[in-house]
Short mmCIF file of C-alpha atoms and ligand atoms in Angstrom, two decimals:
data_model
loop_
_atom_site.label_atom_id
_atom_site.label_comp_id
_atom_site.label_asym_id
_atom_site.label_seq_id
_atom_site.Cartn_x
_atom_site.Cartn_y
_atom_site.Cartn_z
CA UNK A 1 -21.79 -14.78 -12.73
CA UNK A 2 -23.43 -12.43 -10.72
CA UNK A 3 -20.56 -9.98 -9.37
CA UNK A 4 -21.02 -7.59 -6.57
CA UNK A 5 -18.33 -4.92 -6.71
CA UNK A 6 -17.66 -2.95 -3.66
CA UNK A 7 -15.67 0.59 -2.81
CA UNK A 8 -16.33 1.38 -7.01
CA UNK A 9 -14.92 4.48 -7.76
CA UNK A 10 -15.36 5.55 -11.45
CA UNK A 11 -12.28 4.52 -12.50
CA UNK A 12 -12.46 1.04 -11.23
CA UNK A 13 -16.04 0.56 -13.14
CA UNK A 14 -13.78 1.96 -16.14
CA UNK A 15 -11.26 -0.56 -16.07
CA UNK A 16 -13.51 -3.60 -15.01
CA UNK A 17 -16.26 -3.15 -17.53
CA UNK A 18 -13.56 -2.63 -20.15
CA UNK A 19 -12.49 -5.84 -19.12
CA UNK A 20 -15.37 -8.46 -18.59
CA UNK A 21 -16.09 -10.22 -21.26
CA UNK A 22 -18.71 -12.30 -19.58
CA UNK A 23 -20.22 -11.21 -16.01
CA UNK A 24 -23.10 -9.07 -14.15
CA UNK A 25 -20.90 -6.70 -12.03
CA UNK A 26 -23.50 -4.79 -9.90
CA UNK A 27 -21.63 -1.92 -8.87
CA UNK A 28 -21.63 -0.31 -4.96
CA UNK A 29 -19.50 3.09 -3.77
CA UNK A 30 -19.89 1.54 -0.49
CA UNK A 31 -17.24 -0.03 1.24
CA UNK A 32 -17.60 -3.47 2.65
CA UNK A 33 -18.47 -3.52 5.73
CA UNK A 34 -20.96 -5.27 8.10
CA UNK A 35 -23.35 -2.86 7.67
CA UNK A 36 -23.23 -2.98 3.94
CA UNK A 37 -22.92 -6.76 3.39
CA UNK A 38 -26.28 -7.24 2.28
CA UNK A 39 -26.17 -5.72 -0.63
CA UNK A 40 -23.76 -8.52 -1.90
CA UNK A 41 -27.38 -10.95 -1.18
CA UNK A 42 -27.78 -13.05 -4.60
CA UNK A 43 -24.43 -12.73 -5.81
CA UNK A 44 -21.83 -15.53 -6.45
CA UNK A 45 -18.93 -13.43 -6.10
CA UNK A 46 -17.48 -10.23 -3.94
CA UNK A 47 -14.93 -7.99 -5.86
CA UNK A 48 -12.99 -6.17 -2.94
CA UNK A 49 -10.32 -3.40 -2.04
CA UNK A 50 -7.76 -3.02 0.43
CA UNK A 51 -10.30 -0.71 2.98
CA UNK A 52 -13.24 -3.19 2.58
CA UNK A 53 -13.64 -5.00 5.63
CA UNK A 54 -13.63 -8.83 5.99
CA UNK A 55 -13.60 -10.06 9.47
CA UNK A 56 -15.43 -13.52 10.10
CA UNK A 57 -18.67 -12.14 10.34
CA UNK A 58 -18.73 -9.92 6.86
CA UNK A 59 -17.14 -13.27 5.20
CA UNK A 60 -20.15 -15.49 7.39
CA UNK A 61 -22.65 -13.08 6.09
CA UNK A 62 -21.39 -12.74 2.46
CA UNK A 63 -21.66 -17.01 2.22
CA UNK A 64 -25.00 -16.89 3.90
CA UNK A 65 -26.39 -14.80 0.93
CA UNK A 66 -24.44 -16.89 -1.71
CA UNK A 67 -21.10 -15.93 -2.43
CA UNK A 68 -18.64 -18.24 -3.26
CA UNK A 69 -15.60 -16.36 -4.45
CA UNK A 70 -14.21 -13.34 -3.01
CA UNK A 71 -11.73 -11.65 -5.58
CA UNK A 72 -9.48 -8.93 -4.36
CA UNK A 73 -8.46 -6.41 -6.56
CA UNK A 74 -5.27 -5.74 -4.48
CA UNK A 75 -1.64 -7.53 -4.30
CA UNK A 76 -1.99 -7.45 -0.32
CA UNK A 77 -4.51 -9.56 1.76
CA UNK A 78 -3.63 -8.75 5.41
CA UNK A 79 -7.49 -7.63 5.89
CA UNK A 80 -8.66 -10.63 5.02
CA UNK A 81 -9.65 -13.72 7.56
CA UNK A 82 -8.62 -16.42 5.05
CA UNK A 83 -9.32 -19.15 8.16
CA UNK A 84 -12.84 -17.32 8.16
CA UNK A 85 -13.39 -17.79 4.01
CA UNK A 86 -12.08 -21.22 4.36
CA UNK A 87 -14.43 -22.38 6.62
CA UNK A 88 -17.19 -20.44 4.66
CA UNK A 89 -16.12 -22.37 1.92
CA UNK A 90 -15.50 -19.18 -0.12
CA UNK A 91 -12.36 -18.98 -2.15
CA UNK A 92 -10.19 -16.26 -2.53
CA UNK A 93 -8.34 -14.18 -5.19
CA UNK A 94 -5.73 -11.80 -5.92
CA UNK A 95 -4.35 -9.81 -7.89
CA UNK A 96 -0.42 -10.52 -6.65
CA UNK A 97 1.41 -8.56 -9.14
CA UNK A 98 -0.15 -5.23 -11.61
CA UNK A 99 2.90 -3.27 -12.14
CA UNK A 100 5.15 -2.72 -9.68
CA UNK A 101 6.39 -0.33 -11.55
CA UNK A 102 3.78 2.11 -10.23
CA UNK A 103 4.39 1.77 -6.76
CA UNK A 104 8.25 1.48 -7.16
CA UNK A 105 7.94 4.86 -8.86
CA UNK A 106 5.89 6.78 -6.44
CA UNK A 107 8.31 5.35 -3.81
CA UNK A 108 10.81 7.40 -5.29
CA UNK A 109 8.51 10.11 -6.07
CA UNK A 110 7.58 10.67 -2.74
CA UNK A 111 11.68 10.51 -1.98
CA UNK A 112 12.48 12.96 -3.90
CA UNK A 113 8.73 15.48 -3.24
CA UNK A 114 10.61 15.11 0.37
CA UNK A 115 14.55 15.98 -0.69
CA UNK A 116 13.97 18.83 -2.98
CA UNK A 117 10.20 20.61 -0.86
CA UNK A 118 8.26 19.84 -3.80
CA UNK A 119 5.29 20.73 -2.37
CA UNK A 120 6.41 23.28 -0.19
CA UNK A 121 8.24 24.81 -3.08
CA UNK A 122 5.02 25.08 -5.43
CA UNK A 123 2.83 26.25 -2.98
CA UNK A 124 5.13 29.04 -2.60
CA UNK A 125 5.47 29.68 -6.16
CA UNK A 126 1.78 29.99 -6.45
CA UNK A 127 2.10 32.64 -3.56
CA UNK A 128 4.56 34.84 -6.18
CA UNK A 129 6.76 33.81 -2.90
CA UNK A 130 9.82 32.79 -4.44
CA UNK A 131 12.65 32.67 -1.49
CA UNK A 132 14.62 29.72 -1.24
CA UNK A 133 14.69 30.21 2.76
CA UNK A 134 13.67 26.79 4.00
CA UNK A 135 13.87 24.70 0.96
CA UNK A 136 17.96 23.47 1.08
CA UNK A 137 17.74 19.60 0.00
CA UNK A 138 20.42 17.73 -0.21
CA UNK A 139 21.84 14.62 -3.44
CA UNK A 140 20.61 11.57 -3.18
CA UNK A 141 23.84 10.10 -5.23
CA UNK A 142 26.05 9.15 -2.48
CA UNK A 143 23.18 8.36 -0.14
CA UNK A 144 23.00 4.53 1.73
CA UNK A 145 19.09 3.57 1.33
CA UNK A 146 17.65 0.74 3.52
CA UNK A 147 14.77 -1.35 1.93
CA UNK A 148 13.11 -3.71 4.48
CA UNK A 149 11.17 -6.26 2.15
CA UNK A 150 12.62 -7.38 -1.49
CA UNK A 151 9.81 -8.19 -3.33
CA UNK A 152 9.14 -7.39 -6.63
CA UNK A 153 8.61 -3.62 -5.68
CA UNK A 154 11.88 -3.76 -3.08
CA UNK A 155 13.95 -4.76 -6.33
CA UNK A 156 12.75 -2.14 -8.83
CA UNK A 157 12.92 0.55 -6.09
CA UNK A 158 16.65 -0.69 -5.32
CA UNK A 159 17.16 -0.37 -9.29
CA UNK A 160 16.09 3.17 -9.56
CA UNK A 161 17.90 4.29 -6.40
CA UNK A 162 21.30 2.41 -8.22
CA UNK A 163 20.29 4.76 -10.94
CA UNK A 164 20.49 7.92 -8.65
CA UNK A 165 24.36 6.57 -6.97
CA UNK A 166 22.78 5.25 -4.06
CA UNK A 167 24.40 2.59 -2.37
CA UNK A 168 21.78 -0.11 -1.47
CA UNK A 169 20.88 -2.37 1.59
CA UNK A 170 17.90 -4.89 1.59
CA UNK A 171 16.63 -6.89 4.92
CA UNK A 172 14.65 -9.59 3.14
CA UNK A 173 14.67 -13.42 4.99
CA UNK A 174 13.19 -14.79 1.97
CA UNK A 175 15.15 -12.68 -0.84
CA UNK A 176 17.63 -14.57 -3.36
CA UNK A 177 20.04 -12.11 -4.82
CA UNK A 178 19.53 -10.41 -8.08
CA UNK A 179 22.43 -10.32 -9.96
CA UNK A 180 21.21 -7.25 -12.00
CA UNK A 181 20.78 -4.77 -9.00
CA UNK A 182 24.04 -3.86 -6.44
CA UNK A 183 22.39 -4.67 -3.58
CA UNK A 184 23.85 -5.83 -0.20
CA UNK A 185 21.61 -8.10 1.65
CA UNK A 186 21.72 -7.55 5.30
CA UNK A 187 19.74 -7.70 8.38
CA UNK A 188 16.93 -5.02 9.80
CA UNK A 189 19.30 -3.94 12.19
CA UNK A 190 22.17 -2.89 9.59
CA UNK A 191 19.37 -0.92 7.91
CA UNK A 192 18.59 0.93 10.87
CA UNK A 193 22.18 1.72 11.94
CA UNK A 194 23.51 2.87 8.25
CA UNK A 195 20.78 3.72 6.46
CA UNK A 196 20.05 7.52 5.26
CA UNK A 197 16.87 6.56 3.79
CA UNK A 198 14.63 3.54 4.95
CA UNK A 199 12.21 2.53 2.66
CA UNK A 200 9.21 -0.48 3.33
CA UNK A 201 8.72 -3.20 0.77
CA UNK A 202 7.61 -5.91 2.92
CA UNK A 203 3.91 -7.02 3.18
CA UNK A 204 1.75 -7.01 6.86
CA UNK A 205 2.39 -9.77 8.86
CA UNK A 206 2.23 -10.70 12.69
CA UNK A 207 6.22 -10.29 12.10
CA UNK A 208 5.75 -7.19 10.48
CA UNK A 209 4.21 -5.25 12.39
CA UNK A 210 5.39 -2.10 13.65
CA UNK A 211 8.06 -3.42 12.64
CA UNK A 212 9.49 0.40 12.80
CA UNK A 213 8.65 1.54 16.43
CA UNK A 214 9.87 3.48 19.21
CA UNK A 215 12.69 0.78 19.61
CA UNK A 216 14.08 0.87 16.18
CA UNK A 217 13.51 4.12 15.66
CA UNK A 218 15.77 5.01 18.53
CA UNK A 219 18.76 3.02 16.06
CA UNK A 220 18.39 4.74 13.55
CA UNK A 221 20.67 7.75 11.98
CA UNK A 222 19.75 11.55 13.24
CA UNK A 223 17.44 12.98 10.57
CA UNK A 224 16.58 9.38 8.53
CA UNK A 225 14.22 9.64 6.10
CA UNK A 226 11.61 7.02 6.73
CA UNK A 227 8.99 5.78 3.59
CA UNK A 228 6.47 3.88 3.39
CA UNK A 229 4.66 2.50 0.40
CA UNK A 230 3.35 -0.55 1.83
CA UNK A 231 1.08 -1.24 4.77
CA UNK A 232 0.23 1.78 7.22
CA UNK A 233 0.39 -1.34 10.06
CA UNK A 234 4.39 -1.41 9.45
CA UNK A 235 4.74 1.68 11.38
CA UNK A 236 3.87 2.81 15.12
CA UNK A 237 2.55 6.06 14.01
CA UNK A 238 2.50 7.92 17.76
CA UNK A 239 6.27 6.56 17.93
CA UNK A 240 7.10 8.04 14.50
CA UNK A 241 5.34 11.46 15.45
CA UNK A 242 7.94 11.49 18.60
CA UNK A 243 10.48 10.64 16.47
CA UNK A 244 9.63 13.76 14.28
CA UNK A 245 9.55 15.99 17.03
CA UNK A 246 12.63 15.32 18.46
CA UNK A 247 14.29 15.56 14.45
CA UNK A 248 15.33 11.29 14.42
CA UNK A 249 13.26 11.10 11.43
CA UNK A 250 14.02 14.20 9.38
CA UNK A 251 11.97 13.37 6.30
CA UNK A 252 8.36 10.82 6.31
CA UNK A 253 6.60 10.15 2.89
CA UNK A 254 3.82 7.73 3.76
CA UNK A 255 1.26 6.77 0.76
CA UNK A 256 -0.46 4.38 3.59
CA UNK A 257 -1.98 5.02 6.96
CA UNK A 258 -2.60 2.28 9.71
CA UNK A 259 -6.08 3.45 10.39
CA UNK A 260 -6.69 4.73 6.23
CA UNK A 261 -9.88 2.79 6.16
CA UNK A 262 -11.62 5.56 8.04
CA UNK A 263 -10.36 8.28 5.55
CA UNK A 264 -8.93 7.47 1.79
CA UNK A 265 -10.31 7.16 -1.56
CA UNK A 266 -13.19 9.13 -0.02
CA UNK A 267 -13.34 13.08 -0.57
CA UNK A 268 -13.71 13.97 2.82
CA UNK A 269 -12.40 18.08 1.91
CA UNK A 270 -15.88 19.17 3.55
CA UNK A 271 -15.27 16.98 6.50
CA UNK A 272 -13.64 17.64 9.97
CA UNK A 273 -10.98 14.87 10.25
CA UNK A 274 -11.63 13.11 13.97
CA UNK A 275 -8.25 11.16 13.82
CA UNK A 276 -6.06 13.30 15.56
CA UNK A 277 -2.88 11.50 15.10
CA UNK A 278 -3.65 11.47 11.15
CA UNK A 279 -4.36 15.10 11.62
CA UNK A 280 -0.85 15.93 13.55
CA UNK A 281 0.95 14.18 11.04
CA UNK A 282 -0.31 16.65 8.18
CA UNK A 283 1.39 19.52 10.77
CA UNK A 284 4.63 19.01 9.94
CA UNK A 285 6.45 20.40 7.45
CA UNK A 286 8.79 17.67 6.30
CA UNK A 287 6.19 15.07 6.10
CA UNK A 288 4.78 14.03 2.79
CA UNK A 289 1.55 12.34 2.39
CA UNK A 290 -0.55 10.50 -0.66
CA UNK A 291 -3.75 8.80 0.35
CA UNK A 292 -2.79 4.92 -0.89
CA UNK A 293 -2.28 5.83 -5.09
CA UNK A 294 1.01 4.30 -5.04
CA UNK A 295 -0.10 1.55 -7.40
CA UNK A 296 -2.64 4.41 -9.45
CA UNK A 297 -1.68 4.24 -12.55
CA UNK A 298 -3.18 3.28 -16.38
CA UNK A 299 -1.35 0.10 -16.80
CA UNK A 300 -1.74 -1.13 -12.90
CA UNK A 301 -5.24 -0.46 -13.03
CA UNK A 302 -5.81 -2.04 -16.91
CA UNK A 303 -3.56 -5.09 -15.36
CA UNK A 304 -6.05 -5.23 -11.87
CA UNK A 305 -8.88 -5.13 -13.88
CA UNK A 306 -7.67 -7.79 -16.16
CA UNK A 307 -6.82 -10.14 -13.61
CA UNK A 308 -9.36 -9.71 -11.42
CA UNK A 309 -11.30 -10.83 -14.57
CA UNK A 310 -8.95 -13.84 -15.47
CA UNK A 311 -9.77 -14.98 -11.88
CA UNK A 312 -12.99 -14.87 -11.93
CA UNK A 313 -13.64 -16.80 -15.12
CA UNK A 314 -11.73 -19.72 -14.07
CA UNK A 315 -13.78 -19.77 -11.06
CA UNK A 316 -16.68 -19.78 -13.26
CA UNK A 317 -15.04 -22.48 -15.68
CA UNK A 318 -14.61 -24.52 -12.58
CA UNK A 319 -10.72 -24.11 -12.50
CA UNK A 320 -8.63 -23.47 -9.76
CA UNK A 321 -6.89 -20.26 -10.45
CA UNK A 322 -2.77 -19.92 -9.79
CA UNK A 323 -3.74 -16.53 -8.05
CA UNK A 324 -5.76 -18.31 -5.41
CA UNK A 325 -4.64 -17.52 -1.54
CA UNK A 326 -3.70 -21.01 -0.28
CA UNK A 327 -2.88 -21.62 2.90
CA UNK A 328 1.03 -22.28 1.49
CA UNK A 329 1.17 -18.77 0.67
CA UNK A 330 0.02 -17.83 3.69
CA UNK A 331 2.71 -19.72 6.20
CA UNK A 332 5.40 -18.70 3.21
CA UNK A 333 5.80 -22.65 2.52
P1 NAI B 1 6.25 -9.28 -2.89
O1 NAI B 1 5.49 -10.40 -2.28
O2 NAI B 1 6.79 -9.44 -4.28
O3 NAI B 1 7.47 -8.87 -1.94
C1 NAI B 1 7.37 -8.78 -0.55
C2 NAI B 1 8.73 -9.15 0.00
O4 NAI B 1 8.69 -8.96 1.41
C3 NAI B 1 9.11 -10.62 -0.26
O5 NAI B 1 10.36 -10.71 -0.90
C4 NAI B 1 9.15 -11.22 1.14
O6 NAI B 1 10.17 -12.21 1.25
C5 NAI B 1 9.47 -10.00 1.97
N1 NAI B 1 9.20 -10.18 3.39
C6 NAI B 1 8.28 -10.97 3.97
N2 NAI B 1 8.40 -10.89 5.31
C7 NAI B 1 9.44 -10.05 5.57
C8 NAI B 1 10.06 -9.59 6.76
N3 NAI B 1 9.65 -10.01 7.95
N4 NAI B 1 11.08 -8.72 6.64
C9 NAI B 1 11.52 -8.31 5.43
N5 NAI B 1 10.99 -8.74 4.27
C10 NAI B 1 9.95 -9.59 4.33
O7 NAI B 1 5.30 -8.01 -2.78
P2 NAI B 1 5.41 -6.65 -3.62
O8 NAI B 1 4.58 -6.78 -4.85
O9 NAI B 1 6.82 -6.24 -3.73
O10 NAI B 1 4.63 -5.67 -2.64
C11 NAI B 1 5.19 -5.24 -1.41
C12 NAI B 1 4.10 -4.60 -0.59
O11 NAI B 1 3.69 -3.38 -1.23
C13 NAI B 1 2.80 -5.42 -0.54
O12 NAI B 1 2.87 -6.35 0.50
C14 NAI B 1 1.73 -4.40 -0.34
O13 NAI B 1 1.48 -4.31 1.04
C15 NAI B 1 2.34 -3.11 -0.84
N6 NAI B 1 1.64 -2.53 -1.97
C16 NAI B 1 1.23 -1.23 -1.88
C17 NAI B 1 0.57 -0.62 -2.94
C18 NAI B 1 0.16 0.82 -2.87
O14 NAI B 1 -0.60 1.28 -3.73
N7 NAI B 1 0.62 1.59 -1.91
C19 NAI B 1 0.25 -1.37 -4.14
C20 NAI B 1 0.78 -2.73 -4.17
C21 NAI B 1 1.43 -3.28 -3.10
#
């Protein structure tokens, strides 16, 4: 089949052409977007990431010039209009799980960059500054972390944080418990009122969103540490700049951005950045920041690829992939 791949980055034609076996991919740096959907004319398929756009018109415009199959190399597929596809008649894939692992890592990675001034602390050493003044962390054994979402990432992350002595809550409506972690299940609102650190594992939904705002920010502990991992939509980002300012949230490690699509995987270092609630974020000095590499690693990427691959020769082979995004999956039935 004749594959058009879109927002390519070298690593991703790495990984894919490793693994097709079988396929044209055709590969574009461009993101998808209505202005760029015409260079997927003549091509069965449209291989997508989480900043390509696909409102009804990109999806109308992608069947017009003969795709059939859109195949998302991503886990999450909030920014896709699946009633749109479906009544394009183009069916779509996913990757749902390549190692959660990755992300549930560089949760905690960005947890502890935050506790101990990583960053801060190397950029000083670099400086020949070495004062402690302004660096004091604090243990994270003995801490009460808050997960909102227990997915397969939520449960690894509350593993790890077992490891470190923390004791764990989860706000999950759909999460069974899991004997092998010591996790307390409980509702948002617990999370909010006992949590040190809250942490988001849950995907985008219309329930989801902003789910942490100016209301529930207002619940939570003096000086929380607030994460997120998983959708930049989760949070109210003006109400969790106020919420720094006045010292509510004391730490924010964020590896996703509400309005990202605008500015990462691109190497905009030459660039003036126009969002300007983006840009006040990067003020502050206890917020951390990673431009969506959460799941950037060897074996997520080697497991994407793969996938992405599986999918698209059973669409080829005429079979109905288990990775497909039914409309069961969708309403959670
Ligand atoms: P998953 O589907 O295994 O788990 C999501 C969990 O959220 C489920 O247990 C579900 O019941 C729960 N959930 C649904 N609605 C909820 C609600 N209203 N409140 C609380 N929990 C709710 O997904 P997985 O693999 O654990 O991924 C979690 C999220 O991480 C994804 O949705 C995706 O947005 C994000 N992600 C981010 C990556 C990155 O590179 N930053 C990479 C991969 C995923």
């Amino acid at each position: 089949m004749k594959i058009a791949v879109f927002s390519t980055r070298s690593y991703d034609q790495y990984y894919l052409d490793r693994a097709n076996t079988a396929h044209e991919l055709i590969y574009f740096n461009n993101h998808l977007r209505p202005e760029t959907v015409r260079l997927a004319e003549g091509c069965e398929v449209a291989c997508v990431f989480v900043n390509d756009q696909l409102g009804r018109p990109v999806i109308n415009a992608l069947a017009a010039g003969g795709v059939r199959l859109l195949a998302l190399r991503s886990a999450g597929f909030n920014h896709v209009d699946l009633t749109a596809a479906a009544d394009a008649g183009i069916t779509v894939v996913r990757v749902p799980a390549y190692s959660p692992f990755a992300v549930a890592e560089h949760t905690v990675a960005l947890m502890l960059g935050l506790i101990r001034n990583i960053p801060r602390a190397h950029a000083r050493v670099r400086e020949g500054n070495f004062s402690l003044e302004g660096l004091l962390g604090f243990d994270l054994h003995g801490k009460t972390a808050g997960l909102i979402g227990l997915g397969r990432i939520g449960v690894l992350v509350a593993k790890i944080l077992n490891g470190f002595g923390c004791r764990v809550l989860a706000a999950d409506p759909y999460a069974r418990p899991d004997n092998n972690a010591a996790i307390e299940l409980v509702d948002n609102q617990s999370i909010f009122s006992q949590a040190d650190i809250i942490t988001l594992h849950c995907p985008l939904t219309p329930q989801t969103h902003h789910v942490i705002d100016a209301t529930t920010i207002e619940q939570m502990q003096d000086g929380v540490m607030l994460i997120n991992t998983s959708r930049g939509g989760l949070i109210d980002t003006q109400a969790v700049i106020k919420g720094l300012k006045t010292g509510r949230i004391g730490h924010l490690g964020l590896d996703v951005y509400e309005e990202e699509g605008d500015l990462f995987f691109d190497d905009l270092s030459d660039k003036i950045i126009s969002d300007d609630i983006f840009a006040r974020l990067l003020t502050f000095p206890n917020v951390l920041i990673t431009g969506h590499q959460a799941f950037f690693t060897h074996e997520a990427l080697t497991a994407i690829a793969d996938t992405t691959m599986v999918n698209i020769d059973a669409f080829a082979a005429g079979q109905r992939s288990g990775n497909e995004i039914t409309k069961e999956l969708v309403t959670g039935s």
